[in-house]
Amino acid sequence: MAIMDIKVPDIGDFDEVAVIELLVKPGDAVRAEQSLITVESDKASMEIPSSHAGVVKALKVKLGDKVKQGSVLLALEVEGEAATAPAAPAAAAATVVSPAAPAPAPTQATHAPVASPQAASTPFDFDLLVLGSGPGGYSAAFRAADLGLKVVLVERYAELGGVCLNVGCIPSKALLHVAAVLEEASHLGALGVEFGPPTLDLGKLRTHKTKVIGKLTGGLAAMAKMRKVTVLRGYGAFVGPHQVQVEATHGSGQEQTGSKQIVSFKACIIAVGSQAVRLPFMPDDPRVVDSTGALALPGVPKNMLIIGGGIIGLEMGTVYSALGARLDVVEMQDGLMPGADRDLVKVWEKMNKGRFDRILLKTKTVAATATAEGIRVQFEGLDGSTSEGRYDLVLQAVGRTPNGHKIAAEQAGVAVSERGFIGVDAQMRSNVPHIFAIGDVVGQPMLAHKAVHEAHVAAEVVAGELLGRPELAAAAFDARVIPSVAYTDPELAWVGLTEEQAKAQGIAVRKGLFPWSASGRALANGCEQGFTKLLFDDRPEAGGHGRILGGGIVGRHAGDLIGEVALAIEMGADAVDIGKTIHPHPTLGESIGLAAEAAHGSCTDLPPQRG
């Protein structure tokens, strides 16, 4: 017997992620690929597996610790030969496709079944079946149809669009717009324009949200007809490598009718997304909701608890605060909005501190009880301290989990990780050559705009291979960066390398920062608290003309501005390229060009640089 250190494997672009759950303890026997800990990044969590089988002798991490690739997790007692043999490269259960490099080869599940070959002469109902109609799914179906394929799109709900359009991105932005107008009106009194107290009609507000959703989902249904994409409503589950069984659903939800049909296909794109994580100890009570429940606007609580200090929870908190609720937020990490640079978050915190009665950091929720007076919740700090609170509404916003285990993927031979992710390569191809996967189900980041680009890649590869078009068959997901946005007030947006990542990785950067207090448009609009910053490569080999590596913006419409920074990174622009691009004046967008000038040392809208 020998003792070996088990370390964090390659987890893609994620660096310094927090340990939120210990899945083993000293004395436990573990098998190879068994999950050891759960770590949390921005919008989801992932489990880290063991590379060897053995017995846990000692844990080297505790709750709240931050780990990265190479961090030692535990000491494992293994058989002598196993200790000296090269470790198999275990992969995190949430397979991450790095936007800065070609995607890894498919992650193989232990004892994954192999898809049986389909006879070439077998007739198929469709060239392509797309399972799931979220932004990734409908984009894949529409792109493939545009390229000439016969496509079927399977969706369990009555409307196309998935979580994003129906109970996620779009309805939340409709409500956030209302919240922004409410708060903007309240601030105009200082400028000489007084309004009376607002009168809330939640029924009309829900109707407004529903109309916004309906315009988009109705448009999708029309575009599916225009493209001759067949839409089948129901639960889809594999019954073979080239067959999916669709169990029909009806009504406004997903009630099953009992009717079933088998659909055959030459190729398939899995786009089944994810669902909100529910804490097992939370009571089954209408006052305990996930993001979908919060978007239903059941009422305006006097006090509301947000479990999880990430983007989703804080966006919904912004809405309910504007409607009149007082907020508490509890977060296991040492800061809100993990993933964003702290200087961006500090601006948000300063402007939003009035919304909160308590911000509980380095604290976990350990128990909850439903009472007539409210939901009573117990907290425990990582330092052992305890506290509690009573709330009219509790929002669980602790991440999302993929739906990979809900489609009988094993019947097609598709390897699915223990946590539910499907491993793919740079062409979004799973371990079964004719089955592809995109979006949340393939890993971080769980963002609609990432899924859409993955969808186009997968659809083009399928079309290229079926139609004999090599230029399409060569498509690959090779995005350098993927932007993130928190649609709070103010908004936060960032893309590429952050300052914290640069410091952790030892990358020298030159920063250009333009404060919005020097922006005429920001001053005129009353949003001068924000800023725009850009980071340029300042390593010796860059020769003083390093390309842009990342950027962050905090302020009104930051999400609308960050796209230019993403484009600059993709194009390999340097500070001169961006600074000499003429931006219209006065705009918030010109702060990007001015930040580049600040990095270059040529900005005349700021005091002269010294030294």
Coordinates of C-alpha atoms in Angstrom, one line a residue:
M1 CA 0.0 0.0 0.0
A2 CA 1.1 3.6 -0.7
I3 CA -0.1 7.1 0.0
M4 CA -0.7 9.5 -3.0
D5 CA -2.0 13.0 -3.3
I6 CA -5.2 13.4 -5.4
K7 CA -5.2 16.8 -7.2
V8 CA -7.6 19.0 -9.0
P9 CA -7.5 18.0 -12.8
D10 CA -7.8 20.4 -15.7
I11 CA -11.0 22.4 -15.2
G12 CA -10.7 24.6 -18.2
D13 CA -10.6 28.4 -17.8
F14 CA -11.8 28.3 -14.2
D15 CA -9.3 29.4 -11.6
E16 CA -9.6 29.7 -7.8
V17 CA -13.1 28.1 -7.5
A18 CA -14.6 27.7 -4.0
V19 CA -15.2 24.3 -2.3
I20 CA -18.9 24.2 -1.4
E21 CA -19.3 20.5 -0.5
L22 CA -17.1 17.7 0.8
L23 CA -18.5 14.4 -0.6
V24 CA -16.0 12.0 1.2
K25 CA -14.3 11.8 4.6
P26 CA -11.2 10.1 6.1
G27 CA -11.8 6.3 6.1
D28 CA -14.1 6.3 3.1
A29 CA -13.3 3.8 0.3
V30 CA -13.6 5.5 -3.1
R31 CA -13.5 4.2 -6.6
A32 CA -11.8 5.7 -9.6
E33 CA -13.9 8.6 -11.1
Q34 CA -16.0 8.9 -7.9
S35 CA -16.7 12.5 -7.0
L36 CA -14.8 13.9 -4.1
I37 CA -15.8 17.5 -3.7
T38 CA -18.1 20.1 -5.3
V39 CA -16.8 23.4 -6.3
E40 CA -18.7 26.5 -7.5
S41 CA -18.0 29.1 -10.1
D42 CA -20.2 31.9 -11.4
K43 CA -23.5 30.2 -12.5
A44 CA -23.1 26.6 -11.7
S45 CA -21.2 24.0 -9.7
M46 CA -19.1 21.0 -10.7
E47 CA -17.9 17.9 -9.0
I48 CA -14.2 16.9 -8.9
P49 CA -13.5 13.1 -9.3
S50 CA -10.8 10.9 -8.0
S51 CA -8.1 9.7 -10.5
H52 CA -7.6 6.4 -8.5
A53 CA -9.4 4.0 -6.3
G54 CA -8.4 3.7 -2.6
V55 CA -9.1 4.7 0.9
V56 CA -9.2 8.4 2.0
K57 CA -6.5 8.9 4.7
A58 CA -6.7 12.7 5.1
L59 CA -8.6 15.7 3.6
K60 CA -6.4 18.6 2.5
V61 CA -9.2 21.1 1.8
K62 CA -12.2 22.4 3.8
L63 CA -15.4 24.2 3.0
G64 CA -14.8 27.7 1.6
D65 CA -11.2 27.0 0.4
K66 CA -10.4 28.1 -3.1
V67 CA -8.8 25.5 -5.4
K68 CA -7.4 25.4 -8.9
Q69 CA -5.8 22.9 -11.3
G70 CA -3.0 21.1 -9.3
S71 CA -4.4 21.8 -5.8
V72 CA -4.1 18.8 -3.5
L73 CA -7.6 17.6 -2.3
L74 CA -6.7 14.6 -0.2
A75 CA -4.3 11.8 0.6
L76 CA -5.4 8.5 -0.7
E77 CA -4.1 5.0 0.3
V78 CA -3.8 2.9 -2.9
E79 CA -2.3 -0.3 -4.0
G80 CA 1.4 -0.1 -4.6
E81 CA 1.3 -0.5 -8.4
A82 CA -1.5 2.0 -8.7
A83 CA 0.6 4.6 -6.9
T84 CA 3.5 4.3 -9.3
A85 CA 1.4 4.1 -12.5
P86 CA 0.7 7.3 -14.4
A87 CA -2.6 8.8 -13.3
A88 CA -5.4 8.7 -15.8
P89 CA -6.4 12.3 -16.5
A90 CA -9.7 12.5 -14.5
A91 CA -11.9 15.3 -15.8
A92 CA -14.2 17.5 -13.7
A93 CA -17.8 16.2 -13.9
A94 CA -18.8 19.5 -15.5
T95 CA -16.9 19.1 -18.7
V96 CA -15.7 22.6 -19.7
V97 CA -15.0 23.6 -23.3
S98 CA -12.4 26.4 -23.0
P99 CA -13.2 29.3 -25.2
A100 CA -9.5 30.1 -25.6
A101 CA -8.4 26.7 -26.9
P102 CA -9.8 23.7 -28.9
A103 CA -12.3 21.7 -26.9
P104 CA -11.2 18.5 -25.1
A105 CA -12.1 15.1 -26.5
P106 CA -15.3 13.6 -25.3
T107 CA -15.4 12.7 -21.7
Q108 CA -16.0 8.9 -21.5
A109 CA -18.3 7.7 -18.8
T110 CA -17.2 4.6 -16.9
H111 CA -18.4 1.5 -18.8
A112 CA -20.2 3.7 -21.3
P113 CA -22.2 1.5 -23.7
V114 CA -21.2 1.6 -27.4
A115 CA -23.8 2.6 -29.9
S116 CA -24.8 -0.2 -32.2
P117 CA -24.1 0.5 -35.9
Q118 CA -27.2 1.5 -38.1
A119 CA -27.5 -0.2 -41.4
A120 CA -26.8 2.3 -44.2
S121 CA -29.9 1.2 -46.1
T122 CA -32.3 1.9 -43.2
P123 CA -34.7 4.7 -44.1
F124 CA -34.8 7.6 -41.6
D125 CA -37.7 10.0 -40.8
F126 CA -35.4 13.0 -40.6
D127 CA -31.8 14.0 -41.4
L128 CA -31.5 15.8 -38.0
L129 CA -33.4 15.6 -34.7
V130 CA -32.8 18.4 -32.3
L131 CA -33.8 17.6 -28.7
G132 CA -34.8 20.8 -26.9
S133 CA -35.9 24.2 -28.3
G134 CA -34.0 26.8 -26.2
P135 CA -31.8 29.3 -27.9
G136 CA -29.3 26.6 -28.7
G137 CA -31.9 24.1 -29.9
Y138 CA -33.9 26.4 -32.2
S139 CA -30.7 27.9 -33.6
A140 CA -29.4 24.5 -34.4
A141 CA -32.7 23.4 -36.1
F142 CA -33.0 26.7 -38.1
R143 CA -29.4 26.7 -39.2
A144 CA -29.6 23.1 -40.3
A145 CA -32.8 23.7 -42.2
D146 CA -31.3 26.7 -43.9
L147 CA -28.5 24.5 -45.1
G148 CA -31.0 22.0 -46.7
L149 CA -31.6 19.4 -44.1
K150 CA -34.9 17.8 -43.1
V151 CA -35.2 18.7 -39.4
V152 CA -37.5 17.8 -36.5
L153 CA -37.4 19.8 -33.3
V154 CA -38.7 18.1 -30.1
E155 CA -39.9 20.3 -27.2
R156 CA -41.9 19.2 -24.2
Y157 CA -43.5 22.7 -23.5
A158 CA -46.2 24.4 -25.5
E159 CA -43.9 27.2 -26.7
L160 CA -40.5 27.2 -28.3
G161 CA -37.7 29.1 -26.7
G162 CA -36.8 27.0 -23.6
V163 CA -35.9 28.4 -20.2
C164 CA -34.4 31.6 -21.7
L165 CA -37.4 32.9 -23.6
N166 CA -40.1 31.5 -21.3
V167 CA -38.9 31.6 -17.7
G168 CA -35.4 33.1 -17.8
C169 CA -33.5 35.7 -19.7
I170 CA -36.4 37.5 -21.4
P171 CA -39.0 37.7 -18.7
S172 CA -36.4 38.8 -16.2
K173 CA -35.3 41.6 -18.5
A174 CA -38.9 42.7 -18.9
L175 CA -39.2 43.0 -15.2
L176 CA -35.8 44.6 -14.7
H177 CA -36.8 47.3 -17.2
V178 CA -39.9 48.1 -15.1
A179 CA -37.7 48.2 -12.0
A180 CA -35.2 50.5 -13.6
V181 CA -38.0 52.9 -14.7
L182 CA -39.4 52.9 -11.2
E183 CA -36.1 53.7 -9.6
E184 CA -35.1 56.3 -12.2
A185 CA -38.4 58.1 -11.6
S186 CA -37.8 58.2 -7.9
H187 CA -34.4 59.9 -8.4
L188 CA -35.8 62.7 -10.6
G189 CA -37.1 64.6 -7.6
A190 CA -33.6 65.9 -7.0
L191 CA -33.7 67.3 -10.6
G192 CA -36.9 69.1 -10.2
V193 CA -39.4 66.6 -11.6
E194 CA -41.7 65.1 -8.9
F195 CA -43.9 62.0 -9.3
G196 CA -46.4 60.6 -6.9
P197 CA -45.9 57.2 -5.3
P198 CA -46.3 54.4 -7.8
T199 CA -49.3 52.2 -7.8
L200 CA -48.6 48.6 -8.5
D201 CA -50.9 46.4 -10.5
L202 CA -49.2 43.0 -10.4
G203 CA -51.8 41.6 -12.8
K204 CA -50.9 44.1 -15.5
L205 CA -47.2 43.6 -14.8
R206 CA -47.6 39.8 -15.3
T207 CA -49.5 40.5 -18.5
H208 CA -46.7 42.8 -19.8
K209 CA -44.2 40.1 -19.1
T210 CA -46.4 37.5 -20.9
K211 CA -46.8 39.7 -23.9
V212 CA -43.1 40.1 -24.3
I213 CA -42.6 36.4 -24.1
G214 CA -45.5 35.7 -26.6
K215 CA -44.0 38.0 -29.2
L216 CA -40.7 36.1 -29.2
T217 CA -42.1 32.6 -28.9
G218 CA -44.7 33.3 -31.6
G219 CA -42.0 34.5 -33.9
L220 CA -40.1 31.3 -33.4
A221 CA -43.1 29.2 -34.2
A222 CA -43.6 31.2 -37.4
M223 CA -39.9 30.9 -38.4
A224 CA -40.0 27.1 -37.8
K225 CA -42.9 26.9 -40.3
M226 CA -41.1 29.1 -42.8
R227 CA -38.2 26.8 -42.7
K228 CA -40.4 23.7 -42.8
V229 CA -38.9 22.5 -39.5
T230 CA -41.3 19.8 -38.0
V231 CA -42.0 20.6 -34.3
L232 CA -43.1 17.6 -32.1
R233 CA -44.3 18.4 -28.7
G234 CA -43.4 15.9 -25.9
Y235 CA -40.7 14.4 -23.8
G236 CA -37.9 13.0 -26.0
A237 CA -35.8 10.0 -24.8
F238 CA -33.4 7.8 -26.8
V239 CA -34.5 4.2 -27.5
G240 CA -31.5 3.5 -29.8
P241 CA -28.6 5.2 -31.5
H242 CA -30.8 6.5 -34.3
Q243 CA -34.2 6.6 -32.6
V244 CA -35.9 8.9 -30.0
Q245 CA -39.3 8.1 -28.5
V246 CA -41.5 11.2 -28.1
E247 CA -44.1 11.0 -25.4
A248 CA -46.7 13.7 -26.2
T249 CA -47.5 16.5 -23.7
H250 CA -50.4 19.0 -23.7
G251 CA -51.8 22.0 -21.9
S252 CA -49.7 25.0 -20.7
G253 CA -47.3 22.8 -18.8
Q254 CA -45.9 19.4 -19.6
E255 CA -48.7 17.0 -18.8
Q256 CA -48.3 13.7 -20.6
T257 CA -51.1 12.4 -22.8
G258 CA -49.8 8.8 -22.9
S259 CA -49.4 8.9 -26.7
K260 CA -45.9 7.8 -27.9
Q261 CA -44.1 7.7 -31.2
I262 CA -40.7 6.7 -32.4
V263 CA -38.8 9.1 -34.6
S264 CA -35.6 8.1 -36.5
F265 CA -32.8 10.3 -37.6
K266 CA -29.4 10.3 -39.2
A267 CA -27.9 12.7 -36.7
C268 CA -29.0 14.3 -33.5
I269 CA -28.2 17.5 -31.5
I270 CA -28.9 17.3 -27.8
A271 CA -29.9 20.7 -26.5
V272 CA -31.8 19.8 -23.3
G273 CA -30.4 22.5 -21.1
S274 CA -30.4 22.6 -17.3
Q275 CA -32.7 23.1 -14.3
A276 CA -32.4 25.1 -11.1
V277 CA -30.8 23.3 -8.2
R278 CA -33.1 22.8 -5.2
L279 CA -31.7 22.5 -1.8
P280 CA -32.9 19.2 -0.3
F281 CA -33.7 20.6 3.2
M282 CA -35.9 23.5 2.0
P283 CA -39.6 22.9 2.7
D284 CA -42.1 22.2 -0.1
D285 CA -43.9 25.5 0.3
P286 CA -45.1 28.1 -2.2
R287 CA -43.1 30.7 -0.3
V288 CA -39.9 28.9 -1.4
V289 CA -39.2 29.5 -5.1
D290 CA -36.5 29.1 -7.7
S291 CA -36.0 31.7 -10.5
T292 CA -39.0 30.4 -12.4
G293 CA -41.2 30.8 -9.4
A294 CA -39.8 34.3 -8.6
L295 CA -40.6 35.4 -12.2
A296 CA -44.2 34.4 -11.7
L297 CA -44.5 37.4 -9.3
P298 CA -46.7 35.6 -6.7
G299 CA -46.7 38.9 -4.7
V300 CA -44.5 41.5 -3.2
P301 CA -43.0 40.2 0.1
K302 CA -42.0 42.5 2.9
N303 CA -38.8 40.7 3.4
M304 CA -37.1 38.3 1.0
L305 CA -34.1 35.9 1.3
I306 CA -31.8 35.2 -1.6
I307 CA -29.8 32.0 -1.2
G308 CA -26.8 32.5 -3.5
G309 CA -25.0 35.7 -4.3
G310 CA -24.6 35.2 -8.0
I311 CA -26.1 36.9 -11.0
I312 CA -29.5 35.2 -11.1
G313 CA -30.3 35.9 -7.5
L314 CA -29.2 39.5 -7.5
E315 CA -31.1 40.3 -10.7
M316 CA -34.3 39.0 -9.1
G317 CA -33.5 40.8 -5.9
T318 CA -33.3 44.0 -7.9
V319 CA -36.8 43.5 -9.2
Y320 CA -38.4 42.7 -5.9
S321 CA -36.5 45.5 -4.1
A322 CA -37.8 48.0 -6.7
L323 CA -41.3 46.7 -6.0
G324 CA -40.9 47.3 -2.3
A325 CA -39.2 44.2 -0.7
R326 CA -36.4 44.3 1.8
L327 CA -33.6 41.8 1.1
D328 CA -31.2 39.5 2.8
V329 CA -28.6 37.5 0.8
V330 CA -26.5 34.6 1.9
E331 CA -23.4 33.5 0.0
M332 CA -20.8 30.8 0.8
Q333 CA -18.0 32.6 -0.8
D334 CA -16.3 35.8 0.4
G335 CA -17.9 38.1 -2.1
L336 CA -21.0 38.5 -4.3
M337 CA -21.0 37.9 -8.0
P338 CA -18.1 35.5 -8.2
G339 CA -16.2 35.7 -11.4
A340 CA -16.2 39.5 -11.7
D341 CA -13.3 41.7 -10.6
R342 CA -13.9 43.1 -7.1
D343 CA -13.5 46.7 -8.3
L344 CA -16.6 46.2 -10.5
V345 CA -18.5 44.6 -7.7
K346 CA -17.6 47.4 -5.2
V347 CA -19.4 50.0 -7.3
W348 CA -22.5 47.8 -7.4
E349 CA -22.3 47.2 -3.6
K350 CA -22.0 50.9 -2.9
M351 CA -25.0 51.8 -5.0
N352 CA -27.1 48.8 -3.7
K353 CA -26.4 48.7 0.0
G354 CA -29.7 50.3 0.7
R355 CA -31.6 47.4 -0.7
F356 CA -30.2 44.9 1.9
D357 CA -30.8 44.4 5.6
R358 CA -28.1 41.7 5.7
I359 CA -25.4 40.4 3.4
L360 CA -24.2 37.2 4.9
L361 CA -20.8 36.1 3.3
K362 CA -18.9 33.0 4.0
T363 CA -22.1 31.6 5.3
K364 CA -24.2 28.6 4.3
T365 CA -27.9 27.9 4.8
V366 CA -28.3 24.7 6.9
A367 CA -32.0 24.4 7.7
A368 CA -35.4 25.9 7.0
T369 CA -38.9 25.4 8.4
A370 CA -42.3 26.6 7.1
T371 CA -44.4 28.4 9.7
A372 CA -47.6 30.4 9.6
E373 CA -45.5 33.6 10.1
G374 CA -43.0 32.8 7.3
I375 CA -40.1 30.6 6.3
R376 CA -37.7 30.4 9.2
V377 CA -34.1 29.8 8.0
Q378 CA -31.0 28.9 9.9
F379 CA -27.5 30.0 8.8
E380 CA -24.0 28.8 9.8
G381 CA -20.9 30.9 9.1
L382 CA -17.7 29.1 8.0
D383 CA -16.3 30.4 11.3
G384 CA -18.9 28.4 13.2
S385 CA -21.2 31.3 14.0
T386 CA -25.0 30.8 13.7
S387 CA -27.9 33.0 13.0
E388 CA -31.4 32.8 11.6
G389 CA -34.1 34.9 9.9
R390 CA -37.8 34.8 9.0
Y391 CA -38.9 35.6 5.5
D392 CA -42.1 36.0 3.4
L393 CA -40.3 34.7 0.3
V394 CA -37.1 32.6 -0.1
L395 CA -35.4 32.5 -3.5
Q396 CA -33.1 29.5 -4.1
A397 CA -30.4 30.7 -6.6
V398 CA -27.5 28.3 -6.0
G399 CA -26.9 27.3 -9.6
R400 CA -28.2 25.0 -12.2
T401 CA -27.7 21.3 -13.0
P402 CA -27.7 19.8 -16.5
N403 CA -30.5 17.5 -17.8
G404 CA -28.2 14.9 -19.3
H405 CA -29.7 12.1 -17.2
K406 CA -33.2 12.8 -18.3
I407 CA -33.1 11.6 -21.9
A408 CA -32.0 7.9 -21.6
A409 CA -28.8 8.8 -23.4
E410 CA -27.3 5.5 -22.5
Q411 CA -29.7 3.8 -24.9
A412 CA -27.8 5.6 -27.7
G413 CA -24.4 4.9 -26.2
V414 CA -23.9 8.6 -25.3
A415 CA -21.5 9.0 -22.3
V416 CA -23.0 11.2 -19.5
S417 CA -21.0 12.2 -16.5
E418 CA -22.2 11.4 -13.0
R419 CA -23.5 15.0 -12.6
G420 CA -25.3 15.0 -16.0
F421 CA -22.9 16.7 -18.4
I422 CA -22.2 15.3 -21.9
G423 CA -18.6 15.6 -23.0
V424 CA -18.0 17.0 -26.5
D425 CA -15.1 17.9 -28.7
A426 CA -14.5 21.2 -30.6
Q427 CA -17.2 20.3 -33.1
M428 CA -19.7 19.6 -30.3
R429 CA -19.6 15.9 -31.1
S430 CA -20.2 13.4 -28.3
N431 CA -18.5 10.0 -28.0
V432 CA -21.1 8.8 -30.5
P433 CA -20.0 10.2 -33.9
H434 CA -23.5 11.2 -35.2
I435 CA -24.8 12.6 -31.9
F436 CA -23.8 16.2 -30.9
A437 CA -24.6 18.2 -27.7
I438 CA -24.7 21.9 -27.1
G439 CA -25.5 24.5 -24.4
D440 CA -25.8 24.0 -20.7
V441 CA -25.7 20.2 -20.9
V442 CA -22.0 20.4 -22.1
G443 CA -20.7 22.6 -19.3
Q444 CA -19.7 26.1 -18.3
P445 CA -20.5 28.8 -18.9
M446 CA -24.3 28.2 -18.9
L447 CA -25.2 31.1 -21.1
A448 CA -27.6 31.4 -24.0
H449 CA -25.2 33.2 -26.2
K450 CA -22.6 30.5 -25.9
A451 CA -25.3 27.9 -26.8
V452 CA -26.3 29.7 -30.0
H453 CA -22.7 29.7 -31.3
E454 CA -22.3 26.0 -30.4
A455 CA -25.6 25.3 -32.2
H456 CA -24.3 26.8 -35.4
V457 CA -21.1 24.8 -35.2
A458 CA -23.0 21.5 -34.6
A459 CA -25.6 22.2 -37.4
E460 CA -22.9 23.1 -39.9
V461 CA -20.8 20.0 -39.1
V462 CA -23.9 17.7 -39.5
A463 CA -24.9 19.4 -42.8
G464 CA -21.4 19.3 -44.1
E465 CA -21.1 15.6 -43.4
L466 CA -24.5 14.6 -44.7
L467 CA -24.4 16.9 -47.8
G468 CA -20.7 16.4 -48.7
R469 CA -19.7 20.0 -48.0
P470 CA -16.2 19.9 -46.5
E471 CA -16.1 23.6 -45.7
L472 CA -19.1 23.1 -43.4
A473 CA -17.9 19.8 -42.0
A474 CA -14.7 21.5 -40.8
A475 CA -16.6 23.9 -38.5
A476 CA -15.4 24.1 -34.9
F477 CA -16.2 26.2 -31.7
D478 CA -13.0 28.3 -31.4
A479 CA -14.3 31.4 -29.6
R480 CA -11.5 33.1 -27.7
V481 CA -13.8 34.6 -25.1
I482 CA -17.4 34.5 -23.9
P483 CA -18.8 37.7 -22.2
S484 CA -20.7 37.6 -18.9
V485 CA -23.3 40.2 -17.9
A486 CA -25.2 40.9 -14.6
Y487 CA -28.3 42.9 -15.5
T488 CA -28.5 44.5 -12.1
D489 CA -28.6 48.2 -11.4
P490 CA -25.9 49.2 -12.3
E491 CA -25.1 46.5 -14.8
L492 CA -21.7 44.6 -14.6
A493 CA -20.1 43.1 -17.8
W494 CA -16.8 41.5 -18.3
V495 CA -15.0 39.4 -20.9
G496 CA -11.7 37.7 -21.3
L497 CA -9.0 37.9 -18.6
T498 CA -9.9 39.6 -15.4
E499 CA -7.3 41.4 -13.2
E500 CA -7.7 38.7 -10.5
Q501 CA -7.0 36.0 -13.1
A502 CA -4.0 37.9 -14.5
K503 CA -2.5 38.2 -11.0
A504 CA -3.1 34.5 -10.2
Q505 CA -1.6 33.4 -13.5
G506 CA 1.4 35.8 -13.3
I507 CA 0.4 37.6 -16.5
A508 CA 1.7 41.2 -16.6
V509 CA -1.1 43.6 -17.9
R510 CA -1.3 47.3 -18.6
K511 CA -4.6 48.7 -17.5
G512 CA -6.5 51.5 -19.0
L513 CA -9.4 52.8 -16.8
F514 CA -11.8 55.5 -17.7
P515 CA -14.0 56.7 -14.9
W516 CA -17.5 57.7 -16.0
S517 CA -17.3 60.7 -13.7
A518 CA -15.3 62.2 -16.7
S519 CA -17.9 61.2 -19.2
G520 CA -20.3 63.9 -20.4
R521 CA -23.0 61.4 -21.3
A522 CA -22.8 59.6 -18.0
L523 CA -23.0 62.9 -16.1
A524 CA -26.0 64.0 -18.1
N525 CA -27.7 60.7 -17.5
G526 CA -26.9 60.6 -13.8
C527 CA -24.9 57.4 -14.0
E528 CA -21.4 58.7 -13.3
Q529 CA -20.5 56.1 -10.7
G530 CA -19.4 53.6 -13.3
F531 CA -16.2 53.0 -15.2
T532 CA -14.7 51.1 -18.1
K533 CA -11.4 49.3 -17.9
L534 CA -9.3 47.4 -20.4
L535 CA -6.4 45.1 -19.9
F536 CA -3.6 44.8 -22.4
D537 CA -0.7 42.3 -22.5
D538 CA 2.3 43.9 -20.9
R539 CA 4.7 41.0 -20.9
P540 CA 8.2 41.7 -22.3
E541 CA 7.5 39.8 -25.5
A542 CA 4.6 42.1 -26.3
G543 CA 7.1 44.9 -26.9
G544 CA 4.9 47.6 -25.4
H545 CA 2.2 47.0 -28.0
G546 CA 0.4 44.1 -26.3
R547 CA -3.0 43.0 -27.5
I548 CA -6.1 43.4 -25.4
L549 CA -6.7 40.4 -23.1
G550 CA -9.8 41.4 -21.2
G551 CA -12.1 44.2 -20.0
G552 CA -14.8 45.0 -17.6
I553 CA -17.5 47.7 -17.4
V554 CA -19.8 48.7 -14.5
G555 CA -22.6 51.1 -15.2
R556 CA -25.8 51.7 -17.1
H557 CA -26.1 49.5 -20.3
A558 CA -22.7 47.8 -19.5
G559 CA -24.1 44.7 -21.2
D560 CA -24.8 46.6 -24.4
L561 CA -21.2 47.9 -24.4
I562 CA -19.1 44.8 -23.7
G563 CA -19.6 43.3 -27.2
E564 CA -17.1 45.8 -28.6
V565 CA -14.5 44.6 -26.1
A566 CA -15.2 41.0 -27.0
L567 CA -14.8 41.8 -30.7
A568 CA -11.5 43.6 -30.0
I569 CA -10.2 40.5 -28.2
E570 CA -11.3 38.3 -31.1
M571 CA -9.6 40.6 -33.6
G572 CA -6.4 40.9 -31.6
A573 CA -6.6 44.7 -31.3
D574 CA -4.1 46.7 -29.3
A575 CA -4.6 50.0 -27.4
V576 CA -3.9 52.1 -30.5
D577 CA -6.4 50.1 -32.7
I578 CA -9.2 50.8 -30.2
G579 CA -8.2 54.3 -29.2
K580 CA -7.9 55.4 -32.8
T581 CA -11.3 54.0 -33.7
I582 CA -13.6 57.1 -33.7
H583 CA -16.5 56.6 -31.3
P584 CA -19.5 59.0 -31.4
H585 CA -19.6 61.7 -28.8
P586 CA -21.2 62.0 -26.3
T587 CA -21.9 58.3 -25.6
L588 CA -21.2 55.8 -23.0
G589 CA -19.6 53.6 -25.7
E590 CA -16.8 56.2 -26.2
S591 CA -15.5 55.2 -22.7
I592 CA -14.0 52.1 -24.4
G593 CA -11.9 54.2 -26.7
L594 CA -11.0 56.5 -23.9
A595 CA -9.9 53.6 -21.7
A596 CA -7.7 52.4 -24.5
E597 CA -6.2 55.9 -24.8
A598 CA -5.6 55.9 -21.0
A599 CA -3.7 52.6 -21.4
H600 CA -1.7 54.1 -24.2
G601 CA -1.0 57.3 -22.4
S602 CA -2.7 59.6 -24.9
C603 CA -6.1 60.4 -23.2
T604 CA -6.8 64.1 -23.0
D605 CA -10.0 63.7 -21.1
L606 CA -8.2 62.7 -17.9
P607 CA -5.5 64.5 -15.9
P608 CA -1.9 63.9 -17.4
Q609 CA -0.2 60.7 -16.3
R610 CA 2.8 61.2 -14.0
G611 CA 6.0 59.2 -13.9

